[in-house]
């Protein structure tokens, strides 16, 4: 076991990073990239990391986990299946506590770095715009150079909706994900908090005998995975249970109070609210998936929220998820405190 030190938290974090596996992975990637044999590297990389459970990351980044952790099959990657939707937890990357400031035209941006221990996986950016009666949240994601040795992955997500007092109500959520030349699109429409239409292109192939279908009842009073952590001003970030639907899977994200911690991002310092997280799958996934079962049982997941100055909202500044290969960190690199 080693200690990992990060510059922005006020203290060091102890994490089981699976450092030996990470070093082998970095060494192999460096060897194959230098010799131009990236295609040969692919089977080795999949063999080394396919046991990582789908990871709590932004929605688009979770797709990287889904690709890396699955064996390749004839005809390409397996159908997208029940990806790790804890992403909703971090995919929102903006917990908006909308208050009086929502009456103005405001814009807020957050940037995040994602690592497996010390190994960079991806970067993500989210831009939120709020006016008198509506809001939009736009996210972009791109895999790191190390992941790009296997394949280039990018994604763009958008949420639009209307403001009702101090609450946001989603009208539409979209995700356009691209791996190499392959593209996957999710398009979800909402009305009064209920899902009215879901479109996935191309349509994934599923085995009815093992697939847990999403029922009509599952689609009532749900949140989208980007603005899913919207918290009205004056309410506590945790405890609360978030009913999330991401276009394929329905899950609950359970947040429990864990205290407060000091944080530092760039020149911004302050105090963050710390919540532990628990993932409860409901429907829209395949029975017996090891990554789903792992996340259902794992302990040690947490997320930190801090208040911004521009929008007067709460935004995640840090999150961590223990995995069998090490700890996944999502840390803010640009934050308006």
mmCIF file of C-alpha atoms in Angstrom, residues 4 7 44 64 70 86 108 137 170 175 220 244:
data_model
loop_
_atom_site.group_PDB
_atom_site.id
_atom_site.type_symbol
_atom_site.label_atom_id
_atom_site.label_comp_id
_atom_site.label_asym_id
_atom_site.label_seq_id
_atom_site.Cartn_x
_atom_site.Cartn_y
_atom_site.Cartn_z
ATOM 1 C CA UNK A 4 -0.925 9.290 -2.884
ATOM 2 C CA UNK A 7 -1.875 19.222 -4.365
ATOM 3 C CA UNK A 44 -2.827 -7.211 -23.670
ATOM 4 C CA UNK A 64 -14.556 4.394 -21.464
ATOM 5 C CA UNK A 70 -15.266 -5.674 -21.729
ATOM 6 C CA UNK A 86 -23.019 5.911 -11.029
ATOM 7 C CA UNK A 108 -20.532 28.811 -15.106
ATOM 8 C CA UNK A 137 -25.924 22.205 -19.167
ATOM 9 C CA UNK A 170 -35.552 18.725 -17.320
ATOM 10 C CA UNK A 175 -25.600 12.055 -25.118
ATOM 11 C CA UNK A 220 -42.041 8.202 -13.156
ATOM 12 C CA UNK A 244 -31.737 8.525 -11.916
#
